[in-house]
PDB file of C-alpha atoms in Angstrom:
ATOM      1  CA  MET A1114     204.700 -14.644 112.537  1.00  0.00           C
ATOM      2  CA  SER A1115     207.439 -13.490 114.903  1.00  0.00           C
ATOM      3  CA  ASP A1116     210.783 -15.237 115.231  1.00  0.00           C
ATOM      4  CA  ILE A1117     210.784 -17.369 118.379  1.00  0.00           C
ATOM      5  CA  THR A1118     214.212 -18.933 117.882  1.00  0.00           C
ATOM      6  CA  PRO A1119     216.400 -17.920 120.844  1.00  0.00           C
ATOM      7  CA  ARG A1120     219.311 -15.663 119.846  1.00  0.00           C
ATOM      8  CA  CYS A1121     220.584 -14.986 123.332  1.00  0.00           C
ATOM      9  CA  THR A1122     219.177 -16.371 126.585  1.00  0.00           C
ATOM     10  CA  TYR A1123     219.692 -15.160 130.140  1.00  0.00           C
ATOM     11  CA  ARG A1124     218.994 -17.424 133.133  1.00  0.00           C
ATOM     12  CA  LEU A1125     217.181 -16.017 136.169  1.00  0.00           C
ATOM     13  CA  GLN A1126     216.966 -17.969 139.431  1.00  0.00           C
ATOM     14  CA  LEU A1127     213.670 -16.870 140.908  1.00  0.00           C
ATOM     15  CA  SER A1128     213.200 -17.153 144.676  1.00  0.00           C
ATOM     16  CA  LYS A1129     211.541 -15.440 147.625  1.00  0.00           C
ATOM     17  CA  ALA A1130     214.516 -13.040 147.624  1.00  0.00           C
ATOM     18  CA  PHE A1131     214.261 -12.546 143.823  1.00  0.00           C
ATOM     19  CA  PRO A1132     210.555 -12.729 142.868  1.00  0.00           C
ATOM     20  CA  PHE A1133     208.747 -11.701 139.673  1.00  0.00           C
ATOM     21  CA  GLU A1134     208.847  -8.033 140.687  1.00  0.00           C
ATOM     22  CA  ALA A1135     212.659  -8.068 140.947  1.00  0.00           C
ATOM     23  CA  ALA A1136     212.929  -9.987 137.683  1.00  0.00           C
ATOM     24  CA  GLY A1137     210.736  -7.355 136.040  1.00  0.00           C
ATOM     25  CA  ALA A1138     213.116  -4.631 137.152  1.00  0.00           C
ATOM     26  CA  CYS A1139     215.892  -6.337 135.126  1.00  0.00           C
ATOM     27  CA  VAL A1140     213.985  -6.588 131.853  1.00  0.00           C
ATOM     28  CA  GLU A1141     214.969  -3.247 130.331  1.00  0.00           C
ATOM     29  CA  TYR A1142     218.651  -3.934 131.057  1.00  0.00           C
ATOM     30  CA  LEU A1143     218.433  -7.430 129.560  1.00  0.00           C
ATOM     31  CA  SER A1144     216.787  -5.991 126.461  1.00  0.00           C
ATOM     32  CA  LEU A1145     219.602  -3.451 126.078  1.00  0.00           C
ATOM     33  CA  LEU A1146     222.109  -6.325 126.294  1.00  0.00           C
ATOM     34  CA  GLY A1147     220.413  -7.970 123.309  1.00  0.00           C
ATOM     35  CA  VAL A1148     218.807 -10.826 125.228  1.00  0.00           C
ATOM     36  CA  SER A1149     215.963 -12.403 123.249  1.00  0.00           C
ATOM     37  CA  HIS A1150     214.731 -14.936 125.824  1.00  0.00           C
ATOM     38  CA  VAL A1151     214.699 -15.114 129.607  1.00  0.00           C
ATOM     39  CA  TYR A1152     215.095 -18.661 130.940  1.00  0.00           C
ATOM     40  CA  CYS A1153     213.771 -18.928 134.487  1.00  0.00           C
ATOM     41  CA  SER A1154     213.750 -21.488 137.240  1.00  0.00           C
ATOM     42  CA  PRO A1155     210.467 -23.274 138.031  1.00  0.00           C
ATOM     43  CA  ILE A1156     207.580 -20.987 138.979  1.00  0.00           C
ATOM     44  CA  LEU A1157     205.085 -23.555 140.276  1.00  0.00           C
ATOM     45  CA  GLN A1158     204.223 -23.760 143.987  1.00  0.00           C
ATOM     46  CA  ALA A1159     207.197 -25.368 145.715  1.00  0.00           C
ATOM     47  CA  GLY A1160     207.745 -26.382 149.320  1.00  0.00           C
ATOM     48  CA  PRO A1161     207.858 -23.583 151.904  1.00  0.00           C
ATOM     49  CA  GLY A1162     211.160 -21.675 151.791  1.00  0.00           C
ATOM     50  CA  SER A1163     212.375 -23.438 148.646  1.00  0.00           C
ATOM     51  CA  SER A1164     215.459 -21.714 147.268  1.00  0.00           C
ATOM     52  CA  HIS A1165     215.297 -23.411 143.856  1.00  0.00           C
ATOM     53  CA  GLY A1166     211.691 -24.299 143.008  1.00  0.00           C
ATOM     54  CA  TYR A1167     212.402 -27.879 141.962  1.00  0.00           C
ATOM     55  CA  ASP A1168     210.448 -29.340 144.906  1.00  0.00           C
ATOM     56  CA  VAL A1169     206.986 -28.660 143.480  1.00  0.00           C
ATOM     57  CA  VAL A1170     204.049 -29.424 145.776  1.00  0.00           C
ATOM     58  CA  ASP A1171     201.218 -27.968 143.644  1.00  0.00           C
ATOM     59  CA  PRO A1172     201.722 -28.022 139.862  1.00  0.00           C
ATOM     60  CA  GLY A1173     198.419 -26.194 139.376  1.00  0.00           C
ATOM     61  CA  ARG A1174     199.474 -23.008 141.148  1.00  0.00           C
ATOM     62  CA  ILE A1175     202.112 -20.331 140.570  1.00  0.00           C
ATOM     63  CA  SER A1176     204.337 -19.802 143.607  1.00  0.00           C
ATOM     64  CA  ASP A1177     202.975 -17.375 146.181  1.00  0.00           C
ATOM     65  CA  GLU A1178     206.542 -16.570 147.289  1.00  0.00           C
ATOM     66  CA  LEU A1179     207.370 -15.398 143.762  1.00  0.00           C
ATOM     67  CA  GLY A1180     204.294 -13.165 143.528  1.00  0.00           C
ATOM     68  CA  GLY A1181     201.570 -15.594 142.509  1.00  0.00           C
ATOM     69  CA  GLU A1182     199.575 -15.395 139.302  1.00  0.00           C
ATOM     70  CA  THR A1183     199.217 -11.614 139.551  1.00  0.00           C
ATOM     71  CA  GLY A1184     202.976 -11.117 139.799  1.00  0.00           C
ATOM     72  CA  PHE A1185     203.576 -13.526 136.933  1.00  0.00           C
ATOM     73  CA  ARG A1186     201.089 -11.696 134.701  1.00  0.00           C
ATOM     74  CA  ARG A1187     202.765  -8.354 135.459  1.00  0.00           C
ATOM     75  CA  TRP A1188     206.205  -9.807 134.706  1.00  0.00           C
ATOM     76  CA  SER A1189     204.908 -11.355 131.464  1.00  0.00           C
ATOM     77  CA  THR A1190     203.536  -7.966 130.415  1.00  0.00           C
ATOM     78  CA  VAL A1191     206.880  -6.260 131.070  1.00  0.00           C
ATOM     79  CA  LEU A1192     208.706  -8.964 129.089  1.00  0.00           C
ATOM     80  CA  GLY A1193     206.296  -8.449 126.180  1.00  0.00           C
ATOM     81  CA  GLU A1194     206.718  -4.675 126.272  1.00  0.00           C
ATOM     82  CA  HIS A1195     210.437  -5.227 125.664  1.00  0.00           C
ATOM     83  CA  GLU A1196     209.844  -8.009 123.114  1.00  0.00           C
ATOM     84  CA  LEU A1197     211.534 -10.640 125.284  1.00  0.00           C
ATOM     85  CA  LYS A1198     210.258 -14.204 125.248  1.00  0.00           C
ATOM     86  CA  LEU A1199     210.138 -16.557 128.240  1.00  0.00           C
ATOM     87  CA  LEU A1200     211.550 -20.068 128.553  1.00  0.00           C
ATOM     88  CA  MET A1201     210.388 -21.833 131.711  1.00  0.00           C
ATOM     89  CA  ASP A1202     211.815 -24.827 133.498  1.00  0.00           C
ATOM     90  CA  VAL A1203     208.757 -26.897 134.416  1.00  0.00           C
ATOM     91  CA  VAL A1204     208.734 -29.581 137.111  1.00  0.00           C
ATOM     92  CA  PRO A1205     205.273 -31.200 137.125  1.00  0.00           C
ATOM     93  CA  ASN A1206     205.954 -33.650 140.020  1.00  0.00           C
TER      94      ASN A1206
END
């Protein structure tokens, strides 16, 4: 069983201007810094133009502005390739 206890976390504020694709581009750098876990802002579908993601309007869908489910799966794969874990802030409104 792998160690899931966070050693070093790094917070990413996802938004339309910083979606999953941009977050994925940071993963190698974060790994080199020794980060073990990425802690991200909410990823569920928020109100149009939300800059923070805390105004969830559909808790059953990943935000289209962030890249949707496809973008999230790609980002998750990149995190796994660098052995980084993900901590998510969830707002189930």
